[in-house]
Coordinates of C-alpha atoms in Angstrom, one line a residue:
Chain A
M1 CA 15.9 -33.6 -2.0
A2 CA 12.8 -33.4 0.3
A3 CA 13.5 -32.0 3.7
T4 CA 12.6 -34.3 6.6
T5 CA 10.7 -32.3 9.1
T6 CA 11.7 -32.7 12.7
A7 CA 10.8 -30.2 15.5
K8 CA 10.1 -27.1 13.5
P9 CA 7.0 -27.0 11.2
A10 CA 8.1 -27.1 7.5
N11 CA 5.6 -24.6 6.5
R12 CA 6.9 -21.2 7.5
I13 CA 7.7 -18.8 4.6
A14 CA 9.6 -15.5 4.7
V15 CA 10.0 -12.9 2.0
C16 CA 13.0 -10.6 1.8
I17 CA 12.6 -7.6 -0.5
I18 CA 16.0 -6.0 -1.2
G19 CA 16.1 -2.5 -2.6
D20 CA 16.8 1.1 -1.7
E21 CA 14.1 2.2 -4.2
V22 CA 11.4 0.7 -2.0
L23 CA 12.7 2.1 1.3
G24 CA 13.1 5.5 -0.5
G25 CA 9.5 5.6 -1.5
K26 CA 10.3 5.6 -5.2
T27 CA 8.9 2.1 -5.9
K28 CA 5.9 0.5 -4.2
D29 CA 6.7 -3.2 -3.4
T30 CA 4.0 -5.4 -5.0
N31 CA 6.0 -8.7 -4.9
S32 CA 5.4 -9.4 -1.2
H33 CA 1.6 -9.1 -1.7
F34 CA 1.8 -11.4 -4.7
V35 CA 3.6 -14.0 -2.6
A36 CA 1.1 -13.5 0.2
K37 CA -1.8 -14.4 -2.1
L38 CA 0.1 -17.3 -3.7
C39 CA 1.0 -18.8 -0.3
F40 CA -2.6 -18.4 1.0
A41 CA -3.9 -20.3 -2.1
A42 CA -1.4 -23.1 -1.7
G43 CA -1.8 -23.6 2.1
L44 CA 1.7 -22.2 2.8
S45 CA 2.1 -19.8 5.8
L46 CA 3.7 -16.6 5.0
K47 CA 5.1 -15.5 8.4
R48 CA 7.3 -12.5 7.7
V49 CA 8.1 -9.9 5.1
V50 CA 11.3 -7.8 5.5
V51 CA 12.3 -4.9 3.3
I52 CA 16.0 -4.0 3.5
P53 CA 18.4 -1.7 1.6
D54 CA 21.1 -2.7 -1.0
D55 CA 23.6 -2.9 1.9
E56 CA 25.9 -5.9 2.1
A57 CA 26.0 -6.2 5.9
D58 CA 22.3 -5.9 6.2
I59 CA 21.6 -8.5 3.5
V60 CA 24.1 -10.9 5.1
R61 CA 22.6 -10.6 8.6
T62 CA 19.0 -10.8 7.4
V63 CA 19.3 -13.8 5.1
R64 CA 21.2 -15.7 7.8
E65 CA 18.5 -15.0 10.4
L66 CA 15.6 -15.8 8.0
S67 CA 17.3 -19.0 6.8
H68 CA 17.6 -20.2 10.3
D69 CA 14.1 -19.2 11.5
Y70 CA 11.9 -20.1 8.5
S71 CA 11.4 -23.1 6.2
H72 CA 11.9 -21.1 3.0
V73 CA 13.1 -17.6 2.3
I74 CA 12.2 -15.9 -1.0
T75 CA 14.3 -12.9 -1.8
S76 CA 13.4 -10.3 -4.5
G77 CA 15.7 -7.8 -6.1
G78 CA 19.4 -6.8 -6.6
I79 CA 20.4 -9.4 -9.2
G80 CA 20.8 -7.1 -12.2
P81 CA 24.1 -6.1 -13.7
T82 CA 24.8 -2.7 -12.1
H83 CA 26.9 -1.7 -9.1
D84 CA 23.9 -1.5 -6.7
D85 CA 22.9 -5.1 -7.5
I86 CA 24.8 -6.9 -4.8
T87 CA 22.3 -9.7 -3.8
Y88 CA 24.2 -12.7 -5.2
D89 CA 27.5 -11.4 -3.7
A90 CA 26.0 -10.7 -0.3
I91 CA 24.1 -13.9 0.0
A92 CA 27.2 -15.9 -1.1
K93 CA 29.1 -14.1 1.8
A94 CA 26.3 -14.9 4.2
F95 CA 26.8 -18.6 3.7
N96 CA 30.6 -18.7 2.9
A97 CA 29.8 -19.6 -0.7
D98 CA 31.8 -18.6 -3.8
L99 CA 30.6 -16.7 -6.9
V100 CA 31.1 -19.0 -9.9
R101 CA 30.2 -18.4 -13.5
H102 CA 27.2 -20.6 -14.2
E103 CA 27.5 -21.9 -17.8
E104 CA 23.9 -23.0 -18.2
T105 CA 22.7 -19.5 -17.3
I106 CA 25.1 -18.1 -19.9
T107 CA 23.9 -20.5 -22.6
R108 CA 20.3 -19.7 -21.9
M109 CA 20.9 -16.0 -21.7
V110 CA 22.6 -16.0 -25.1
R111 CA 20.0 -18.2 -26.7
I112 CA 16.9 -16.4 -25.4
G113 CA 18.5 -13.0 -25.7
Q114 CA 19.5 -13.6 -29.3
A115 CA 16.0 -14.9 -30.2
R116 CA 14.5 -11.8 -28.8
T117 CA 16.4 -9.4 -31.1
P118 CA 17.5 -11.6 -34.0
D119 CA 18.8 -8.7 -36.1
V120 CA 21.4 -7.5 -33.4
P121 CA 24.3 -9.7 -32.5
F122 CA 24.0 -10.6 -28.8
E123 CA 27.0 -9.2 -27.0
L124 CA 28.1 -11.1 -23.8
N125 CA 29.3 -8.0 -22.1
P126 CA 30.7 -7.8 -18.5
G127 CA 27.3 -6.7 -17.2
R128 CA 25.6 -9.7 -18.6
I129 CA 28.3 -12.1 -17.3
R130 CA 27.9 -10.5 -13.9
M131 CA 24.3 -11.8 -13.9
A132 CA 25.5 -15.3 -14.3
M133 CA 28.0 -15.2 -11.5
L134 CA 26.0 -17.3 -9.0
P135 CA 26.6 -18.4 -5.4
S136 CA 28.1 -21.9 -5.3
P137 CA 27.3 -24.4 -3.8
S138 CA 23.7 -23.9 -4.7
K139 CA 20.9 -25.5 -6.6
V140 CA 20.1 -23.6 -9.8
S141 CA 16.7 -24.0 -11.5
F142 CA 14.8 -22.5 -14.4
P143 CA 11.2 -22.7 -13.6
C144 CA 10.0 -20.9 -16.8
S145 CA 11.3 -22.3 -20.1
D146 CA 11.0 -18.9 -21.8
L147 CA 13.0 -17.0 -19.3
W148 CA 16.8 -17.3 -18.9
V149 CA 16.8 -15.8 -15.3
P150 CA 17.8 -18.6 -12.9
V151 CA 16.4 -19.2 -9.4
V152 CA 19.3 -19.9 -7.1
S153 CA 18.6 -21.9 -3.9
T154 CA 21.5 -21.6 -1.5
G155 CA 22.5 -21.5 2.2
E156 CA 23.2 -24.3 4.6
K157 CA 19.6 -25.6 4.3
Q158 CA 19.4 -24.6 0.6
N159 CA 16.3 -22.7 1.7
V160 CA 17.2 -19.2 0.5
H161 CA 15.7 -18.8 -3.0
I162 CA 16.9 -15.8 -5.0
F163 CA 14.5 -14.0 -7.4
P164 CA 14.6 -10.9 -9.5
G165 CA 12.8 -7.8 -8.4
V166 CA 11.1 -6.8 -11.7
P167 CA 7.5 -7.7 -10.9
R168 CA 6.7 -9.4 -14.2
L169 CA 9.7 -11.8 -13.9
F170 CA 9.3 -12.2 -10.2
Q171 CA 5.6 -13.2 -10.5
Q172 CA 6.1 -15.8 -13.3
L173 CA 9.1 -17.4 -11.6
V174 CA 7.9 -17.5 -8.1
T175 CA 4.5 -18.9 -9.1
R176 CA 6.1 -21.9 -10.9
F177 CA 8.8 -22.3 -8.2
V178 CA 6.2 -22.4 -5.3
E179 CA 3.9 -24.8 -7.2
D180 CA 6.6 -27.1 -8.6
T181 CA 9.2 -27.1 -5.8
I182 CA 8.0 -25.8 -2.5
V183 CA 4.5 -27.3 -2.5
P184 CA 5.5 -30.9 -3.5
N185 CA 8.2 -30.9 -0.8
T186 CA 5.9 -29.7 2.0
P187 CA 3.8 -32.7 3.0
G188 CA 0.4 -32.3 4.5
L189 CA -0.5 -29.0 3.0
K190 CA -4.2 -28.0 3.0
K191 CA -5.4 -25.0 1.1
F192 CA -6.6 -22.1 3.2
I193 CA -10.2 -21.0 3.1
R194 CA -11.4 -17.5 4.0
K195 CA -15.1 -16.8 4.5
Q196 CA -16.5 -13.5 5.6
V197 CA -19.4 -11.6 7.0
A198 CA -19.9 -7.9 7.6
T199 CA -21.8 -5.8 10.1
I200 CA -22.9 -2.2 10.6
K201 CA -21.9 -2.6 14.3
M202 CA -18.6 -1.3 15.5
E203 CA -15.6 -3.4 16.6
S204 CA -16.0 -2.4 20.2
E205 CA -19.6 -3.8 20.2
I206 CA -18.8 -7.2 18.7
M207 CA -15.6 -8.0 20.7
A208 CA -17.3 -10.5 23.1
T209 CA -18.8 -12.5 20.3
L210 CA -15.6 -12.8 18.3
T211 CA -13.6 -13.7 21.4
K212 CA -16.1 -16.4 22.3
W213 CA -15.9 -18.0 18.8
Q214 CA -12.1 -17.7 18.7
E215 CA -11.9 -19.6 22.0
K216 CA -14.3 -22.3 20.7
A217 CA -12.1 -22.7 17.6
D218 CA -8.9 -22.7 19.7
A219 CA -10.3 -25.6 21.7
D220 CA -10.7 -27.6 18.5
G221 CA -7.1 -27.1 17.7
K222 CA -7.5 -26.9 14.0
G223 CA -5.9 -23.5 13.6
T224 CA -9.1 -21.6 12.6
R225 CA -8.7 -17.9 13.1
V226 CA -11.3 -15.2 13.5
G227 CA -10.2 -11.7 12.4
S228 CA -12.0 -8.4 12.2
Y229 CA -11.1 -5.4 10.0
P230 CA -12.8 -2.0 10.6
K231 CA -14.0 0.4 8.0
Y232 CA -13.7 3.7 9.8
T233 CA -16.5 5.2 7.8
P234 CA -19.1 2.6 6.7
V235 CA -18.9 1.3 3.1
K236 CA -21.7 -0.2 1.0
M237 CA -21.4 -3.9 0.6
K238 CA -23.6 -6.4 -1.2
D239 CA -25.2 -9.1 0.8
A240 CA -24.1 -12.3 -0.9
L241 CA -27.4 -14.0 -0.3
T242 CA -30.0 -11.3 -1.1
G243 CA -27.8 -9.1 -3.4
E244 CA -29.0 -6.1 -1.3
E245 CA -26.6 -3.3 -0.6
Q246 CA -25.9 -2.7 3.1
D247 CA -23.6 -0.5 5.1
A248 CA -20.7 -2.3 6.7
R249 CA -18.4 -1.0 9.4
V250 CA -16.6 -4.2 10.2
V251 CA -15.7 -7.2 8.0
I252 CA -15.2 -10.4 10.0
S253 CA -13.2 -13.1 8.4
V254 CA -12.8 -16.8 9.4
V255 CA -9.7 -18.4 8.0
G256 CA -8.6 -22.0 8.3
T257 CA -8.2 -25.3 6.5
D258 CA -11.3 -27.1 7.9
D259 CA -14.3 -26.0 5.8
A260 CA -16.9 -27.5 8.1
E261 CA -15.5 -25.8 11.2
I262 CA -15.2 -22.5 9.3
D263 CA -18.9 -22.7 8.4
I264 CA -19.9 -23.4 12.0
V265 CA -17.9 -20.5 13.4
L266 CA -19.0 -18.1 10.6
R267 CA -22.7 -19.0 11.1
G268 CA -22.4 -18.6 14.8
I269 CA -20.9 -15.1 14.5
Q270 CA -23.4 -14.2 11.8
S271 CA -26.5 -15.1 13.8
E272 CA -25.3 -13.5 17.0
L273 CA -24.5 -10.3 15.3
G274 CA -27.2 -10.2 12.6
A275 CA -24.2 -9.9 10.2
F276 CA -24.6 -10.4 6.5
E277 CA -22.5 -12.6 4.3
V278 CA -20.1 -11.1 1.8
A279 CA -18.4 -12.5 -1.2
E280 CA -14.6 -12.3 -1.4
E281 CA -14.8 -9.7 -4.1
E282 CA -16.9 -7.3 -2.1
A283 CA -14.8 -7.8 1.0
K284 CA -11.8 -6.2 -0.6
L285 CA -13.4 -2.8 -0.7
Chain B
M1 CA 13.7 15.0 25.8
A2 CA 16.0 15.2 22.8
A3 CA 18.2 12.1 22.5
T4 CA 21.9 12.8 22.6
T5 CA 23.6 11.0 19.7
T6 CA 26.7 9.1 20.4
A7 CA 28.1 6.3 18.2
K8 CA 25.1 5.3 16.2
P9 CA 23.5 7.7 13.8
A10 CA 20.2 9.1 15.1
N11 CA 18.5 8.8 11.7
R12 CA 17.6 5.2 11.2
I13 CA 13.9 4.5 11.0
A14 CA 12.2 1.1 11.0
V15 CA 8.5 0.3 10.3
C16 CA 6.8 -2.8 11.8
I17 CA 3.5 -3.8 10.3
I18 CA 1.5 -6.1 12.5
G19 CA -1.3 -8.1 11.0
D20 CA -2.3 -11.6 9.8
E21 CA -4.5 -9.9 7.2
V22 CA -1.4 -8.5 5.3
L23 CA 0.5 -11.8 5.5
G24 CA -2.6 -13.7 4.4
G25 CA -2.9 -11.6 1.3
K26 CA -6.3 -10.2 2.3
T27 CA -5.0 -6.6 2.8
K28 CA -2.3 -4.8 0.9
D29 CA -0.1 -2.8 3.2
T30 CA -0.1 0.8 2.2
N31 CA 1.2 2.3 5.4
S32 CA 4.9 1.4 4.9
H33 CA 5.0 3.0 1.5
F34 CA 3.4 6.1 3.0
V35 CA 6.1 6.2 5.7
A36 CA 8.8 5.7 3.0
K37 CA 7.7 8.8 1.1
L38 CA 7.3 10.8 4.4
C39 CA 10.8 9.9 5.5
F40 CA 12.3 10.7 2.2
A41 CA 10.7 14.1 2.1
A42 CA 11.9 14.8 5.7
G43 CA 15.5 13.6 5.2
L44 CA 14.9 10.6 7.5
S45 CA 16.4 7.2 6.5
L46 CA 13.9 4.4 6.4
K47 CA 16.2 1.4 6.8
R48 CA 13.8 -1.6 7.4
V49 CA 10.2 -2.6 7.0
V50 CA 9.0 -5.8 8.7
V51 CA 5.6 -7.4 8.5
I52 CA 4.7 -9.9 11.2
P53 CA 1.6 -11.8 12.3
D54 CA -0.7 -11.0 15.3
D55 CA 1.5 -13.3 17.4
E56 CA 2.7 -12.3 20.8
A57 CA 6.1 -14.0 20.8
D58 CA 6.9 -12.6 17.3
I59 CA 5.8 -9.1 18.3
V60 CA 7.9 -9.2 21.5
R61 CA 11.0 -10.5 19.7
T62 CA 10.7 -8.1 16.7
V63 CA 10.1 -4.8 18.6
R64 CA 12.9 -5.6 21.0
E65 CA 15.4 -6.1 18.1
L66 CA 14.1 -3.1 16.2
S67 CA 14.2 -0.8 19.2
H68 CA 17.8 -1.8 19.8
D69 CA 19.0 -1.5 16.2
Y70 CA 17.1 1.6 15.0
S71 CA 16.6 5.2 16.2
H72 CA 12.8 5.0 15.8
V73 CA 10.4 2.2 15.3
I74 CA 6.9 2.9 14.0
T75 CA 4.4 0.1 14.5
S76 CA 1.1 -0.1 12.7
G77 CA -1.9 -2.3 13.5
G78 CA -3.3 -4.4 16.3
I79 CA -4.6 -1.7 18.7
G80 CA -8.3 -2.2 18.1
P81 CA -10.7 -3.7 20.6
T82 CA -11.0 -7.3 19.5
H83 CA -9.2 -10.5 20.6
D84 CA -6.7 -10.4 17.7
D85 CA -5.6 -6.9 18.6
I86 CA -2.6 -7.7 20.9
T87 CA -0.1 -5.0 20.0
Y88 CA -0.3 -3.0 23.3
D89 CA -0.1 -6.1 25.3
A90 CA 2.8 -7.7 23.4
I91 CA 4.8 -4.5 23.3
A92 CA 4.3 -4.0 27.0
K93 CA 5.6 -7.5 27.6
A94 CA 8.6 -6.8 25.4
F95 CA 9.7 -4.0 27.7
N96 CA 8.4 -5.3 31.0
A97 CA 5.9 -2.5 31.1
D98 CA 2.4 -2.7 32.6
L99 CA -0.9 -2.1 30.9
V100 CA -2.6 0.8 32.6
R101 CA -5.9 2.6 31.9
H102 CA -5.0 5.9 30.5
E103 CA -7.6 8.5 31.6
E104 CA -6.8 11.2 29.1
T105 CA -7.4 8.7 26.3
I106 CA -10.8 7.7 27.9
T107 CA -11.8 11.4 28.2
R108 CA -10.9 12.2 24.6
M109 CA -12.6 9.0 23.3
V110 CA -15.8 9.9 25.1
R111 CA -15.8 13.5 24.1
I112 CA -14.9 13.0 20.4
G113 CA -17.0 9.8 20.1
Q114 CA -20.0 11.5 21.6
A115 CA -19.6 14.5 19.3
R116 CA -19.6 12.2 16.3
T117 CA -23.0 10.7 17.0
P118 CA -24.7 13.3 19.3
D119 CA -28.1 11.4 19.1
V120 CA -26.7 8.1 20.6
P121 CA -25.4 8.0 24.2
F122 CA -21.8 7.0 24.0
E123 CA -21.3 3.7 25.7
L124 CA -17.9 3.1 27.4
N125 CA -18.0 -0.7 26.8
P126 CA -15.2 -3.2 27.6
G127 CA -14.0 -3.1 24.0
R128 CA -13.5 0.7 24.1
I129 CA -11.8 0.6 27.5
R130 CA -9.5 -2.1 26.2
M131 CA -8.3 0.5 23.6
A132 CA -7.3 2.8 26.4
M133 CA -5.2 0.2 28.3
L134 CA -1.8 1.5 27.4
P135 CA 1.8 0.3 28.1
S136 CA 3.3 2.2 31.1
P137 CA 5.8 3.7 31.5
S138 CA 5.4 5.4 28.1
K139 CA 5.0 8.8 26.6
V140 CA 1.4 9.3 25.3
S141 CA 0.7 12.0 22.7
F142 CA -2.2 13.1 20.6
P143 CA -0.7 14.5 17.4
C144 CA -4.2 15.3 15.8
S145 CA -6.6 17.4 17.8
D146 CA -9.6 15.8 16.1
L147 CA -8.6 12.2 16.8
W148 CA -8.8 10.5 20.1
V149 CA -6.4 7.7 19.1
P150 CA -3.1 8.1 21.1
V151 CA 0.4 7.5 19.9
V152 CA 2.2 5.6 22.6
S153 CA 6.0 5.8 22.7
T154 CA 7.6 3.1 24.9
G155 CA 10.5 0.8 25.3
E156 CA 13.8 1.4 27.1
K157 CA 14.7 4.2 24.7
Q158 CA 11.0 5.3 24.3
N159 CA 11.7 4.9 20.6
V160 CA 8.9 2.4 19.8
H161 CA 5.9 4.4 18.6
I162 CA 2.6 2.6 18.3
F163 CA 0.1 3.6 15.6
P164 CA -3.3 2.2 14.4
G165 CA -3.4 0.2 11.2
V166 CA -6.4 1.8 9.5
P167 CA -4.7 3.8 6.7
R168 CA -6.7 7.0 7.1
L169 CA -5.8 7.3 10.8
F170 CA -2.3 6.0 10.4
Q171 CA -1.5 8.6 7.8
Q172 CA -2.8 11.5 9.7
L173 CA -1.2 10.6 12.9
V174 CA 2.2 9.5 11.6
T175 CA 2.6 12.6 9.4
R176 CA 2.1 14.9 12.4
F177 CA 4.2 12.7 14.7
V178 CA 7.1 12.6 12.3
E179 CA 7.0 16.3 11.6
D180 CA 6.4 17.5 15.2
T181 CA 8.4 15.0 17.2
I182 CA 10.9 13.0 15.2
V183 CA 12.2 15.7 12.9
P184 CA 12.8 18.4 15.5
N185 CA 14.6 15.8 17.7
T186 CA 16.9 14.7 14.9
P187 CA 19.6 17.3 14.4
G188 CA 21.3 17.9 11.1
L189 CA 18.5 16.6 8.9
K190 CA 18.7 17.5 5.2
K191 CA 15.9 16.8 2.8
F192 CA 16.7 14.2 0.2
I193 CA 16.7 15.1 -3.4
R194 CA 16.1 12.6 -6.2
K195 CA 16.8 13.5 -9.9
Q196 CA 16.4 11.1 -12.8
V197 CA 17.4 10.4 -16.3
A198 CA 16.3 7.6 -18.6
T199 CA 17.8 5.7 -21.5
I200 CA 16.8 3.3 -24.2
K201 CA 20.1 1.4 -23.4
M202 CA 19.9 -1.8 -21.3
E203 CA 21.3 -2.0 -17.8
S204 CA 24.0 -4.4 -18.9
E205 CA 25.3 -1.7 -21.3
I206 CA 25.4 1.2 -18.9
M207 CA 27.0 -0.6 -15.9
A208 CA 30.5 0.8 -16.4
T209 CA 29.2 4.4 -16.5
L210 CA 27.1 4.0 -13.4
T211 CA 29.9 2.3 -11.5
K212 CA 32.3 5.1 -12.3
W213 CA 30.0 7.8 -11.2
Q214 CA 29.1 6.0 -8.0
E215 CA 32.8 5.7 -7.2
K216 CA 33.3 9.4 -7.8
A217 CA 30.4 10.2 -5.5
D218 CA 31.7 7.7 -2.9
A219 CA 35.0 9.5 -2.9
D220 CA 33.3 12.7 -2.0
G221 CA 31.7 11.1 1.0
K222 CA 28.4 13.0 0.8
G223 CA 26.3 9.9 0.6
T224 CA 25.1 10.4 -2.9
R225 CA 23.7 7.2 -4.4
V226 CA 23.3 6.2 -8.0
G227 CA 20.5 3.7 -8.7
S228 CA 19.1 2.1 -11.8
Y229 CA 15.7 0.5 -12.4
P230 CA 15.0 -1.5 -15.5
K231 CA 11.7 -1.5 -17.5
Y232 CA 11.8 -4.9 -19.0
T233 CA 9.8 -3.8 -22.0
P234 CA 10.5 -0.1 -23.0
V235 CA 8.0 2.5 -21.8
K236 CA 7.3 5.9 -23.4
M237 CA 8.6 8.7 -21.3
K238 CA 8.6 12.4 -21.8
D239 CA 11.9 14.2 -22.1
A240 CA 11.7 16.9 -19.4
L241 CA 13.5 19.4 -21.6
T242 CA 12.1 18.9 -25.0
G243 CA 8.7 17.4 -24.1
E244 CA 9.3 14.8 -26.7
E245 CA 8.2 11.2 -26.1
Q246 CA 11.0 8.7 -26.0
D247 CA 11.4 5.0 -25.3
A248 CA 13.0 4.2 -21.9
R249 CA 14.4 0.9 -20.8
V250 CA 16.2 2.0 -17.7
V251 CA 15.6 4.9 -15.3
I252 CA 18.7 6.1 -13.5
S253 CA 18.2 8.0 -10.3
V254 CA 20.7 10.0 -8.3
V255 CA 19.7 10.5 -4.7
G256 CA 21.3 12.5 -1.9
T257 CA 21.2 15.7 0.1
D258 CA 23.8 17.8 -1.9
D259 CA 22.0 19.4 -4.8
A260 CA 25.2 20.5 -6.5
E261 CA 26.8 17.1 -6.4
I262 CA 23.7 15.4 -7.6
D263 CA 23.6 17.7 -10.6
I264 CA 27.2 17.0 -11.5
V265 CA 26.7 13.2 -11.2
L266 CA 23.5 13.3 -13.1
R267 CA 24.9 15.5 -15.9
G268 CA 27.9 13.2 -16.2
I269 CA 25.8 10.1 -16.6
Q270 CA 23.4 11.9 -18.9
S271 CA 26.1 13.0 -21.3
E272 CA 28.0 9.7 -21.3
L273 CA 24.9 7.7 -22.1
G274 CA 23.0 10.2 -24.2
A275 CA 20.2 9.8 -21.6
F276 CA 17.3 12.2 -21.4
E277 CA 16.0 14.0 -18.3
V278 CA 12.7 12.9 -16.8
A279 CA 10.4 14.6 -14.3
E280 CA 9.5 12.8 -11.1
E281 CA 6.0 12.3 -12.3
E282 CA 7.0 10.4 -15.5
A283 CA 9.6 8.3 -13.7
K284 CA 6.9 6.6 -11.7
L285 CA 5.5 4.9 -14.8

């Protein structure tokens, strides 16, 4: 069911990380950064990341708001079997859905679980059954054939997609789901391109140049964005053309979907500042 | 000016990361995890992290909501000199404040900047002046004597605190600010304690035990929380008592402020599950 776009752009993604362990500093969230890179590569616009506790009222309020404000909401965490895993339950409450035992999930869980430890009889205990009690109505999909974990899409717009928090599972499932479901249903996507230059000058000295080129790009209306990121103490960077190591204090990036315009803006900035070109790899330093 | 607490608890912290570079996957946000650990150690409850773009309307809406819903809002990013640094401006708009040149900031910027590069005359260019145009009314503080960067506290409740995004600066400033300003003005803080055990059992098998002990803790009303975090494939962990290496599939943590109760709950879980104790260092694996 492809959504027909009307007023709001169909390309606004939000991520909702659910978990006391992240807010308590015990666990570092890596899932949102993974989605950020995935969206960037696909041409999807990640517009918001929210991290909230395992708290029913907070989950209810947050997923309602995000579902209303964004085209797709990707949640992570809280779908395990224990008492603090309340994501299915809370999201069902948020959209007045029920929790219904999903037989295909049970079947896959038993089959894949049993295959993993063939010597031990697979016990369908209450904890495991709990993981198959899914919000209904919803659309349930299994993006990876070797994983039993379902991706549940629910809410009035069926745009809240529920993923596990465990990074290895999250990454596999979300990659397939974005590529197989979100991308094909978002017409007109163009991949983002990011090109970068670096300079030994300080941000306060290059402001006028960057502003000028951003205004030029704005006038074209193609959404090209000029950004600058200071390195407080200069770092060594390799000039992409000469291979020479140079000091850099600011990395300037030009991001957009129009390669030709990006090149014009980048070359303009580069020549005005005497900046040097950097490869993506170096720019991450 | 210590806030007098009425209905809402005074200990609810939110972090707002502002920056296209994080949402675009170029930069990994490390500041929110830093605050999470800082809050945990101080007994402050981090309740929400939001990452938003360098977009005026989004910043305005978000800081208004967070300022209303939380005791303190810590923002990070967007206070540099270039065109995409719009945090001061947008937060001023959010609270109908003006942007006013702040002379103490200018004075410190010139003094500290000049001392850093004594050979080069320090030029007070428009980019630098822009970094001293601060929301007013506000409370401006300088938590670190060797940094000129101000911390601006603004909003109706003066509870929106504006920090730079550069991690080295952010970390220094926010540490001092939390310890010197937020902690002393939040009465009744008790440091959080986290103790952990690990087990080779799977989450689905230990669910009943964890639920029982969480219910026991809930009945005491001291806010002790039992959490569990699966390792999808078992990892080696050292038993804190025997030093022996064991396989662990789930780490169970008990978090709270009452050491005696934490010990009771932890020992209860440990003996029911035959779990082994792990030191904080190991548990991060």
